[in-house]
Coordinates of C-alpha atoms in Angstrom, one line a residue:
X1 CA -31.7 119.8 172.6
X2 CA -33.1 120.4 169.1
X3 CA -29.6 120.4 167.6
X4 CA -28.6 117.4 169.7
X5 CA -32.0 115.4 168.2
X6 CA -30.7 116.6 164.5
X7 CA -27.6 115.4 165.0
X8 CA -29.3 111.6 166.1
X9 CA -30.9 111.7 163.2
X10 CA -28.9 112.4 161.0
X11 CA -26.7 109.5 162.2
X12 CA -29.1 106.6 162.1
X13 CA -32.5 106.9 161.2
X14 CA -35.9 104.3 160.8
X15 CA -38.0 105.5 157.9
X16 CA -40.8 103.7 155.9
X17 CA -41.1 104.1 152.2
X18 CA -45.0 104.1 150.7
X19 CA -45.5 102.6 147.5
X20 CA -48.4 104.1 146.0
X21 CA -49.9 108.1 144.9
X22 CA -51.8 108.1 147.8
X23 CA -49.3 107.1 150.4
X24 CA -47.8 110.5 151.7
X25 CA -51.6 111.2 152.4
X26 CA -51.8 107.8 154.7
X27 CA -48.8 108.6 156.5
X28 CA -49.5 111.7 157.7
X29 CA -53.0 110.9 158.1
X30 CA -52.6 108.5 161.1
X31 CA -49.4 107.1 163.5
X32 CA -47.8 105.2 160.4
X33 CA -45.9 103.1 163.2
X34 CA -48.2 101.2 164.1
X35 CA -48.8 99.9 160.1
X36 CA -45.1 99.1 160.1
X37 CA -44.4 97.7 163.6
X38 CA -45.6 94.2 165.0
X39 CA -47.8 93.5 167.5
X40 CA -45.8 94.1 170.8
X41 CA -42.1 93.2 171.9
X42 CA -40.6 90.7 170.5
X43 CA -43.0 90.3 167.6
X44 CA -40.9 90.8 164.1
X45 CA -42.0 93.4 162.1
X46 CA -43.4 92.2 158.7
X47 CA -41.3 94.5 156.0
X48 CA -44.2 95.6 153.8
X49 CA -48.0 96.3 154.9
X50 CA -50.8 97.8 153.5
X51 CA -52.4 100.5 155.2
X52 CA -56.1 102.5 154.5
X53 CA -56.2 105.6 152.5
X54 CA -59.2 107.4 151.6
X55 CA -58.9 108.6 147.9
X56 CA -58.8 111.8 146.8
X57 CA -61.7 114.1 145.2
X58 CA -62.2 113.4 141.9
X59 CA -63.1 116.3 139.3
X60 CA -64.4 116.8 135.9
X61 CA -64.2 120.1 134.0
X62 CA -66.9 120.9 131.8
X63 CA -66.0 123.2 128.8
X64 CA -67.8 126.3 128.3
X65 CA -70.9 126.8 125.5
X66 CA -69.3 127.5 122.1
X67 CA -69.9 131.3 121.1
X68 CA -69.1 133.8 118.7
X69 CA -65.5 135.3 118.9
X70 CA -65.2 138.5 120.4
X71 CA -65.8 141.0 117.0
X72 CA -67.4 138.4 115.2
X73 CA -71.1 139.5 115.1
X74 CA -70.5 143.0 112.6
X75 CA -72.0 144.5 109.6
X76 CA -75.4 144.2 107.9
X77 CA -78.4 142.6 110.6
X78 CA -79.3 141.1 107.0
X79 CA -75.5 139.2 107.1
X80 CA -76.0 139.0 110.9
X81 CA -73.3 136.2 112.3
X82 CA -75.8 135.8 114.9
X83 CA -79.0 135.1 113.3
X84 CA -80.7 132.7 115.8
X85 CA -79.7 132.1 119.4
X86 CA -77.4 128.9 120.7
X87 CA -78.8 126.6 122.7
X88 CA -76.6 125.1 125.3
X89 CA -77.0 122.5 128.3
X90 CA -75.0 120.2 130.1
X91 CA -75.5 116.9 131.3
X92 CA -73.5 115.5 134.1
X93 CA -73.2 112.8 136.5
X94 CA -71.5 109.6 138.7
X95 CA -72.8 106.2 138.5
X96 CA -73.2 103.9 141.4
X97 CA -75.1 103.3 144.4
X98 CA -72.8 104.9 147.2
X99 CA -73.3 108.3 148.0
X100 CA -70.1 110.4 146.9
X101 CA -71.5 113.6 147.7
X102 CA -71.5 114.5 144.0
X103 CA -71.3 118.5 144.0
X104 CA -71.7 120.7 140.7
X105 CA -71.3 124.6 140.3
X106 CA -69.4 127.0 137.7
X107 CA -65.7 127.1 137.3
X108 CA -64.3 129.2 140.3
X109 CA -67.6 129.3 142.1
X110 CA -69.4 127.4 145.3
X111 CA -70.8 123.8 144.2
X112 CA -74.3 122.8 145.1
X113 CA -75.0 118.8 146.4
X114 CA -76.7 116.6 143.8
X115 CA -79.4 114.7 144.9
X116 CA -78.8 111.0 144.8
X117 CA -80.7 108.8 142.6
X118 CA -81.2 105.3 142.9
X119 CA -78.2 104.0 140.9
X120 CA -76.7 107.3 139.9
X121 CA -76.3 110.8 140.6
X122 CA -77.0 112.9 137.5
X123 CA -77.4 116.8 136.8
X124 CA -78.3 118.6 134.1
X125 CA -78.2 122.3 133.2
X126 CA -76.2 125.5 131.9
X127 CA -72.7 124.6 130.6
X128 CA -71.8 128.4 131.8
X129 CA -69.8 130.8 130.2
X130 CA -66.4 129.8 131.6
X131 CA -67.3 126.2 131.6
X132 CA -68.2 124.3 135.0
X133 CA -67.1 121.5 137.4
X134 CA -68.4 118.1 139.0
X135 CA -67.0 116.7 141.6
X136 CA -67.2 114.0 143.9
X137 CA -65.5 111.4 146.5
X138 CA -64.9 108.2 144.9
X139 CA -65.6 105.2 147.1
X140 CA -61.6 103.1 147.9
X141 CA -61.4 99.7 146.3
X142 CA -64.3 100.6 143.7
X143 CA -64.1 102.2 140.4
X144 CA -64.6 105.7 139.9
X145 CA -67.5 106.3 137.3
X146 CA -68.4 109.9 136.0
X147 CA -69.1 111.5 132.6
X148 CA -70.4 114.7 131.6
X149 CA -70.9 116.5 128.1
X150 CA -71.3 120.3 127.1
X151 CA -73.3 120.4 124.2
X152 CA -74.4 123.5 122.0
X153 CA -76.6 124.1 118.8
X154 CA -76.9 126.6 116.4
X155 CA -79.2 126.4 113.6
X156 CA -77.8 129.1 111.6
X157 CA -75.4 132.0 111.3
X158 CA -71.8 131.6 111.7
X159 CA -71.6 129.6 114.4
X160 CA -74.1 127.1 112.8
X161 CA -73.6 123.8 114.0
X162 CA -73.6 121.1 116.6
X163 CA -70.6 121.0 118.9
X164 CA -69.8 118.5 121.8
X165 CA -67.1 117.8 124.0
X166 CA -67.0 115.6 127.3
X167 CA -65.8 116.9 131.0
X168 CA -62.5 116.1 131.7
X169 CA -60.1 115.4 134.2
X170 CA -57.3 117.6 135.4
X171 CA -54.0 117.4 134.2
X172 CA -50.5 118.6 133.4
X173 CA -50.4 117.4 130.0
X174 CA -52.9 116.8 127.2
X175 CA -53.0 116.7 123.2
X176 CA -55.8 118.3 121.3
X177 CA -55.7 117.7 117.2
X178 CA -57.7 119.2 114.9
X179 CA -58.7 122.7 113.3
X180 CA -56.9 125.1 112.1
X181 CA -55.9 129.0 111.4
X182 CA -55.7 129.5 107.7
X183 CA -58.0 132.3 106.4
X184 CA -61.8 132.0 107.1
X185 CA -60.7 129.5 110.1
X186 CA -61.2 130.1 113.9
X187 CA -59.6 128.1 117.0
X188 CA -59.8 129.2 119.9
X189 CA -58.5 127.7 122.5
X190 CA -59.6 127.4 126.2
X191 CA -58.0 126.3 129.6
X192 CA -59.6 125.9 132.7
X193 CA -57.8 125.9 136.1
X194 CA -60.3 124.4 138.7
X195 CA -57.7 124.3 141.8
X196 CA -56.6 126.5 144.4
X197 CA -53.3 126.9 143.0
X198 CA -52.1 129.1 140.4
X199 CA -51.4 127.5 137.4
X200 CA -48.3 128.4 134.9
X201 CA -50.2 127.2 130.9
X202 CA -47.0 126.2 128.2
X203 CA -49.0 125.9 124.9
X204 CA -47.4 124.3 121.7
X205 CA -48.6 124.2 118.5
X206 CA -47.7 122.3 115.3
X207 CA -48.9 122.7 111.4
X208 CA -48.2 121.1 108.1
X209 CA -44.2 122.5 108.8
X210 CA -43.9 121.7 112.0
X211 CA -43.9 123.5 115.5
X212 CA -44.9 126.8 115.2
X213 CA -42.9 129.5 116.7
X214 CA -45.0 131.0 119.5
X215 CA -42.8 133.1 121.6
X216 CA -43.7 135.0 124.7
X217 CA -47.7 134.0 123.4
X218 CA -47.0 130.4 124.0
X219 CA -47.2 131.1 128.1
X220 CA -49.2 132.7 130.2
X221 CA -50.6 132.1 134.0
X222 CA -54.1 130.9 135.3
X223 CA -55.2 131.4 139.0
X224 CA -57.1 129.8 140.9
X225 CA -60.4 129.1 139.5
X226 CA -60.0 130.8 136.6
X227 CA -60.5 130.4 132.2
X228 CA -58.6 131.9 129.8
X229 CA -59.5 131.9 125.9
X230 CA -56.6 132.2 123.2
X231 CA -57.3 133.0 119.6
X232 CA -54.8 130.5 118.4
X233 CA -55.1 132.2 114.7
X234 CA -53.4 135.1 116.2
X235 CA -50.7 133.4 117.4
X236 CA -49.8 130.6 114.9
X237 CA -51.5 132.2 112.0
X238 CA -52.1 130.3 108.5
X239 CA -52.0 127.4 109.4
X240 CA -54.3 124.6 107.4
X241 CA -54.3 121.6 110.3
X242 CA -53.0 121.9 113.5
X243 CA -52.4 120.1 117.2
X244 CA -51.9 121.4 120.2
X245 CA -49.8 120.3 123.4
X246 CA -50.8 121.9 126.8
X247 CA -48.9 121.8 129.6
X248 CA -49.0 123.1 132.8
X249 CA -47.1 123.5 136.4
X250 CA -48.3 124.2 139.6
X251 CA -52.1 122.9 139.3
X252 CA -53.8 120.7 136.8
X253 CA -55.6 121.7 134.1
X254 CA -57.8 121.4 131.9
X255 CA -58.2 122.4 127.9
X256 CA -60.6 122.6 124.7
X257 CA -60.5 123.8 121.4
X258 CA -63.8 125.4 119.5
X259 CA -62.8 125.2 116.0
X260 CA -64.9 127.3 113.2
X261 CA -64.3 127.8 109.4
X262 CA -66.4 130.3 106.5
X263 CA -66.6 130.1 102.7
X264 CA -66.8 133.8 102.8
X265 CA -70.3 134.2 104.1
X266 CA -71.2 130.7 104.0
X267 CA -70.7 128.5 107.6
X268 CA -68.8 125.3 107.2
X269 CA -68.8 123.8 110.5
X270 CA -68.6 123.9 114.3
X271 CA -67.2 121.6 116.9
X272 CA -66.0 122.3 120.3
X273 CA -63.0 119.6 120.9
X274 CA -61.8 117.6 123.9
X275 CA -58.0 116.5 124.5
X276 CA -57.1 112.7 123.6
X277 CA -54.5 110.3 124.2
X278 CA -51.1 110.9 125.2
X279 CA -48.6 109.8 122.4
X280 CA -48.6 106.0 121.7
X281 CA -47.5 103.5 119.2
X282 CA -51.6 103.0 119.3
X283 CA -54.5 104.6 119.0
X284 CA -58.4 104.3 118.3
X285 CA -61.0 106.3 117.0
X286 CA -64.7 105.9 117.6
X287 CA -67.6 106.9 115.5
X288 CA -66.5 107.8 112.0
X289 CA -69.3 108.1 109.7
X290 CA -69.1 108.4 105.7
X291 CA -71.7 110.0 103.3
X292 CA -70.3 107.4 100.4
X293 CA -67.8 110.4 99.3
X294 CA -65.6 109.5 96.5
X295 CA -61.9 109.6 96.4
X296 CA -61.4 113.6 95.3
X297 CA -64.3 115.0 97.5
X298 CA -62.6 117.8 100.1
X299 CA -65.3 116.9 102.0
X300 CA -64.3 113.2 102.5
X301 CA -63.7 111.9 105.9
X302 CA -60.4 112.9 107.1
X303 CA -57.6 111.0 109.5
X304 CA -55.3 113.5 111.0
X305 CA -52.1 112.1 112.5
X306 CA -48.8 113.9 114.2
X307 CA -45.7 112.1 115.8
X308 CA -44.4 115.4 118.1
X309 CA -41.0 113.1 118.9
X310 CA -37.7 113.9 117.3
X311 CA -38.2 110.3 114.8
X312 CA -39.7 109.6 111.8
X313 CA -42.2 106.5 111.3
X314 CA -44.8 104.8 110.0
X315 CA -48.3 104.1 110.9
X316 CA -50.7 101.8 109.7
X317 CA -54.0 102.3 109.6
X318 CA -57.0 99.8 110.0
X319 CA -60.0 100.9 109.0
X320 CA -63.2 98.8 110.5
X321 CA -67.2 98.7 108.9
X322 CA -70.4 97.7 109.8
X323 CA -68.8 94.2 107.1
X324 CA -65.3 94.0 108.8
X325 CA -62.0 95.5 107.8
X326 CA -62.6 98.2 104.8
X327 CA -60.0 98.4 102.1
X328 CA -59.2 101.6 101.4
X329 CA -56.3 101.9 98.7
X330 CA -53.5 103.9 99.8
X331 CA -54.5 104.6 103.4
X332 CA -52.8 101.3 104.9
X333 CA -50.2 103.3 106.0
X334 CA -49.2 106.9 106.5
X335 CA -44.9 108.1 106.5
X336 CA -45.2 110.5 109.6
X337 CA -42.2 113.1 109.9
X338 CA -41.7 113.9 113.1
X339 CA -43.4 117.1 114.4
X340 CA -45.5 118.0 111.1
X341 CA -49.0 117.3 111.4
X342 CA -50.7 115.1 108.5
X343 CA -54.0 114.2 107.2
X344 CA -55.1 111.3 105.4
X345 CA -58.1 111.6 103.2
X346 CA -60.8 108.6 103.6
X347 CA -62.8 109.2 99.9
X348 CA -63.7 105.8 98.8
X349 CA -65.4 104.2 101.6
X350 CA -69.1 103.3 101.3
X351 CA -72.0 105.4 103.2
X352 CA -72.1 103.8 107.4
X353 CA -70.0 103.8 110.1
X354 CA -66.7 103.5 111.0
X355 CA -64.1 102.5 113.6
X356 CA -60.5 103.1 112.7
X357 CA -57.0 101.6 114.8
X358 CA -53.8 103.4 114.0
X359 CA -50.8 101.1 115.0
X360 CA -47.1 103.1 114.8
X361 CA -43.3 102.5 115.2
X362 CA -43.2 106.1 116.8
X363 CA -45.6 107.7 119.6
X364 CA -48.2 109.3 118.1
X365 CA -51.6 111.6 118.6
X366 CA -54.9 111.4 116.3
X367 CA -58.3 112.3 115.5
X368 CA -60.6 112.1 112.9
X369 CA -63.6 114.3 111.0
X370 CA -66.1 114.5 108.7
X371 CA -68.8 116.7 107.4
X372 CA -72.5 116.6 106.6
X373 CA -73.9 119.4 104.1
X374 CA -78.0 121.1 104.5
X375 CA -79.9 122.1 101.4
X376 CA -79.7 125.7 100.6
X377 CA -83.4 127.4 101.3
X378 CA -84.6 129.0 98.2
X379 CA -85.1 132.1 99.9
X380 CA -81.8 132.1 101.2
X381 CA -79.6 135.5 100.5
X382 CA -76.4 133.8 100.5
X383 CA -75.9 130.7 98.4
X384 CA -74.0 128.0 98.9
X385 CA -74.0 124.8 100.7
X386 CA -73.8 125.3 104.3
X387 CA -71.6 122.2 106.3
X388 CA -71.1 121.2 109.6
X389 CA -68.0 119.4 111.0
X390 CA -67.5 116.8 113.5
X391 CA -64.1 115.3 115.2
X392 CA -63.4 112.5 117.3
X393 CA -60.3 112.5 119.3
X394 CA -58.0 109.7 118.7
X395 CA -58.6 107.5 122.4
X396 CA -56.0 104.7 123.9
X397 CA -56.1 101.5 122.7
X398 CA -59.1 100.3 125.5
X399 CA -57.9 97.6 127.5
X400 CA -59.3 94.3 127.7
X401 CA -62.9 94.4 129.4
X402 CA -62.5 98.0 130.0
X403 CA -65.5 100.0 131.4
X404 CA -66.3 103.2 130.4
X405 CA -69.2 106.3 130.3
X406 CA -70.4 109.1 128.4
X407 CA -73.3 111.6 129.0
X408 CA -76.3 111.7 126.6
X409 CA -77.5 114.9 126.0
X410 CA -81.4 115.8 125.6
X411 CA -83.1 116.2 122.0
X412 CA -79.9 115.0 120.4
X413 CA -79.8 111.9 118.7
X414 CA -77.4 109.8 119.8
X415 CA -75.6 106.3 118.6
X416 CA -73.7 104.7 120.5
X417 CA -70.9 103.1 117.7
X418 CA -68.9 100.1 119.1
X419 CA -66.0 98.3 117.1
X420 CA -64.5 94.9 118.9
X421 CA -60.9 95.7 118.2
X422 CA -58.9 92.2 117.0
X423 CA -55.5 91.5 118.7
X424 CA -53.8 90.6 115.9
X425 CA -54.8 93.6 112.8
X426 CA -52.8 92.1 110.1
X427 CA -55.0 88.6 110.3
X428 CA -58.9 88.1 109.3
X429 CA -60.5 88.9 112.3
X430 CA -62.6 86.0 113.9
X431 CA -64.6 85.2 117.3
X432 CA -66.8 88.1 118.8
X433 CA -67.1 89.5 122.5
X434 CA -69.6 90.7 124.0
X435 CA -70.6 93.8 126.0
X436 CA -73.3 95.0 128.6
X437 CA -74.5 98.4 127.9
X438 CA -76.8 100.5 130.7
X439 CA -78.5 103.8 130.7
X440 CA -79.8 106.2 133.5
X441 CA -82.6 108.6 133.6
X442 CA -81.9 111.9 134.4
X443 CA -83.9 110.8 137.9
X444 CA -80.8 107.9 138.2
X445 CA -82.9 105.3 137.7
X446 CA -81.8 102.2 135.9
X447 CA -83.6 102.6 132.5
X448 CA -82.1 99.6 130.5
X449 CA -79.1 96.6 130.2
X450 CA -78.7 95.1 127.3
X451 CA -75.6 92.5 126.0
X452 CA -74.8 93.1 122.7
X453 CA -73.1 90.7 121.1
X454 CA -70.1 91.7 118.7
X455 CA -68.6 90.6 115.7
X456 CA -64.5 91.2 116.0
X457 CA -63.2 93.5 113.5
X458 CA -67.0 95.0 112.8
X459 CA -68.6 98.2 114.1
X460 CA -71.8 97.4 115.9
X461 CA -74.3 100.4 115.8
X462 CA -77.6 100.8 118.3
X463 CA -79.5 103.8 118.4
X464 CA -79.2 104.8 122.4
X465 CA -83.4 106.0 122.7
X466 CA -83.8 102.4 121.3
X467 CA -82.3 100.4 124.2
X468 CA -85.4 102.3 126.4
X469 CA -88.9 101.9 126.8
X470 CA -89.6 104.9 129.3
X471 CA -87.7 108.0 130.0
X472 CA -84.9 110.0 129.1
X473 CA -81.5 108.7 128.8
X474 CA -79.2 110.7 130.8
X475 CA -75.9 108.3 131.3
X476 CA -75.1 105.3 129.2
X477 CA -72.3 102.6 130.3
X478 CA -70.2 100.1 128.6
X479 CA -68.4 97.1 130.2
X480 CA -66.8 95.2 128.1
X481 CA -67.0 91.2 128.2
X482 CA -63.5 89.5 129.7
X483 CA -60.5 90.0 127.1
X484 CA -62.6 92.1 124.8
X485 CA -60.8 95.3 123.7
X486 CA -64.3 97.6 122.8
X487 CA -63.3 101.1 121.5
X488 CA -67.1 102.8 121.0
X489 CA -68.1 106.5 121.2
X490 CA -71.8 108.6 120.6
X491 CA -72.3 110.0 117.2
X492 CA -75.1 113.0 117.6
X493 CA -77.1 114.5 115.5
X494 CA -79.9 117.3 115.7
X495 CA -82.3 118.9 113.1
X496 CA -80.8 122.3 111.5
X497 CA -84.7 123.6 111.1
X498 CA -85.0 122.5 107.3
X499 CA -87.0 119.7 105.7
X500 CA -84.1 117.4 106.4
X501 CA -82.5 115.7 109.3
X502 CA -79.6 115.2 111.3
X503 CA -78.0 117.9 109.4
X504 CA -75.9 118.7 112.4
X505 CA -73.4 116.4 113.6
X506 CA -70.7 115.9 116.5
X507 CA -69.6 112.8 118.3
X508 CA -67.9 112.0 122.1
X509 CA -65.9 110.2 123.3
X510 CA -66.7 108.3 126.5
X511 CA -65.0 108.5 129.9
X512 CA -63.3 105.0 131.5
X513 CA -63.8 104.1 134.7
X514 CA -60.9 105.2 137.3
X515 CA -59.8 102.4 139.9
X516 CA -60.1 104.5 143.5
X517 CA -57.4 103.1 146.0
X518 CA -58.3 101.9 149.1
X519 CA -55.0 101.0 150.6
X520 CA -51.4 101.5 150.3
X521 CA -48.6 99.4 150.6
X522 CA -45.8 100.6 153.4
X523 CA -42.7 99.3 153.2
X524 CA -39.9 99.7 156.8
X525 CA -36.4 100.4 155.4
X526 CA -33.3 101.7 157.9
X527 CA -31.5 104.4 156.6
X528 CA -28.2 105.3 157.5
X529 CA -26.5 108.9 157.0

């Protein structure tokens, strides 16, 4: 009988084709006949319908606490690497009023429920060792709004320095620029597999050549729930800047890079950083800031740039200020070769803030850094000017009234940095738009809304403990007014210990809103074989 049904089938079949992710999930969820079928006999069926479908749990991963290397603490207690202790915490949570049954717990362990607040759900805690994960059921037909950040501070000793990078969502591809592996250099390079599937990890790396040659070190496999760190200066050694492509099959995952340099015994920055955009023929970047640095200063704000296709191309870069569109000789455009990673040196721009749009003929990734020196004690038994580094990944172009989030971390200064992107680059920009920004408590209360009101082609900067009268920002939010394109991000600072502040410096990049699917759309076919 079984062979005789086979044989039916095979001959004429009636099938129904989902259109959508989440349709396979709808279809063996229920009796998908009835979505596809009329009413009774004789009723014609209607070729395409939409049928429910509950969306699936959403995750971010939260990178682990940046630390010393693994050898890196040696020698003299008076040369210790590890003078002082890092202070770490993690702030986490999902906007909205529905109850998602937000969970949180460390990477490979059992989550805990959050407690609901009133119009969010917030947590706020260890980072953990091998990083940790939030998760959550998004509510279909609304968007999905979580953020998280995993910051760390060091106020001296090798790893002095503020680093910062947001919780991210799982996936099979993802860029990470910056660094890099020359002498006195560290990157080391984390992935996270938060699934119950193994994971098989392809990593690529390019430098001021091209791709590196990797070999049987450019592989490896992650289970289930497990982190694994790679020393990328041991794999793709000496190499001044660098980007990173990680792939994956089998699961989704996700990746960060805690780049470190030395002047000998002197530290010369810190940051922890967070995968960007996929290639693209644009790309913006968020909360630049300049110290006024002159054209030949090393320590100069830096635009990095790589296209990883097989073309060569140009990009041209605008560069937006607190007055409009900044002039910056020589950095209108960049000649890319394809796979070599470039840097483009922003000496020359006055002291304030920044937003920068990168417009190419090719795909391309991006980010951006700059530095901020400390006083040298007079006591100090090492001399020499002690820096600290901060990147900002290179984000998509945001679309028109995009929403987005970011997590505020505690005693951290933050600034939230907007820049109302024109259309058209090439032309004066003119008009404004507008956008709403909120923030939470860490109880997930409301504690603000505010619409600021922006000048196109000008960054717009607000001091985030400013926009509230009582409590401690937790969340912030920004929707962006119809047809606006709004690229922002938080610039933080924190005190190093010494007479001066803000000495430490990292920014983040926020987290847009996902739209959750709440139906599917079925479509009968017949399908003869």
């Amino acid at each position: 009988m079984a062979r005789t049904f086979l044989r039916v089938l095979g001959a004429t079949s009636t099938g129904a084709v989902a259109v959508g992710s989440v349709a396979a999930a709808a279809l063996l969820a229920g009796p998908w006949a009835d979505a596809v079928a009329g009413s009774g006999p004789g009723v014609a069926a209607d070729p395409v319908r939409s049928v429910a479908v509950t969306p699936a749990p959403a995750q971010l991963v939260c990178p682990p606490a940046a630390r010393l290397p693994a050898g890196a603490d040696v020698g003299d207690s008076q040369f210790s690497a590890a003078p002082v202790q890092t202070t770490s915490q993690l702030v986490a949570g999902v906007l909205g009023t529905a109850d998602t049954g937000a969970r949180w717990g460390a990477l490979g362990g059992e989550p805990a429920r959050l407690h609901a607040g009133a119009q969010a759900t917030v947590h706020a805690g260890d980072p953990g060792r091998d990083g940790s994960v939030l998760q959550a059921q998004p509510v279909a037909g609304a968007p999905f709004r979580a953020a998280g950040v995993s910051v760390s501070a060091t106020t001296a000793g090798d790893l002095r320095g503020l680093a910062a990078a947001p919780c991210a969502v799982p996936v099979i591809s993802q860029w990470i620029v910056g660094g890099g592996t020359e002498v006195g250099s560290t990157a080391v390079l984390t992935v996270q597999n938060p699934s119950a599937s193994t994971a098989t990890v392809t990593l690529d790396v390019y430098g001021p050549a091209g791709k590196v040659a990797l070999g049987s070190q450019g592989a490896f496999v992650l289970g289930p729930g497990e982190s694994a760190a790679t020393r990328l200066e041991a794999v793709a050694p000496d190499q001044r800047r660098i980007a990173v492509h990680v792939t994956s099959t089998g699961a989704r995952v996700t990746a960060s890079l805690q780049v470190q340099r030395l002047d000998g015994l002197v530290p010369q920055g810190v940051d922890v950083l967070g995968a960007g955009a996929q290639p693209s023929t644009s790309v913006a970047i968020a909360g630049l800031l300049s110290a006024g640095e002159t054209l030949d200063d090393p320590r100069a704000p830096v635009l990095r740039l790589l296209a990883p296709g097989d073309t060569a191309g140009t990009a041209r870069v605008t560069i937006y200020g607190t007055d409009g569109i900044a002039r910056l000789r020589g950095a209108e455009s960049v000649a890319l070769e394809p796979g070599v990673v470039t840097d483009l040196p922003l000496g020359g721009l006055k002291a304030g803030g920044y937003g920068i749009v990168v417009d190419a003929d090719v795909p391309v990734v991006a980010a951006a850094s700059f530095s901020r020196g400390a006083p040298v004690p007079d006591d100090a038994i090492v001399q020499g000017t002690p820096y600290d580094v901060a990147w900002q990944a290179g984000q998509p172009l945001p679309d028109p009234g995009m929403a987005a989030q970011a997590a505020v971390p505690a005693e951290v200064r933050s600034v939230l940095a907007l820049t109302a992107v024109p259309e058209d680059r090439d032309a004066k920009p003119s008009g404004g738009a507008t956008a709403v920004v909120r923030v939470y408590g860490l109880d997930g209360a409301r504690l603000a809304e505010q619409t600021l009101e922006l000048v196109a082609g000008a960054v717009y900067r607000v001091a985030v403990a400013s926009l509230v009268s009582d409590g401690t920002p937790a969340l912030v939010s920004v929707d962006a007014g119809d047809g606006a394109r709004v690229a922002w991000a938080l610039e933080l600072s924190a005190k190093d210990g010494s007479a001066a502040h803000e000495r430490l410096v990292a920014t983040l990049a926020p987290t847009p809103a996902l739209p959750a699917p709440g139906a599917a759309r079925v479509v009968g076919v017949e399908a003869r074989g």
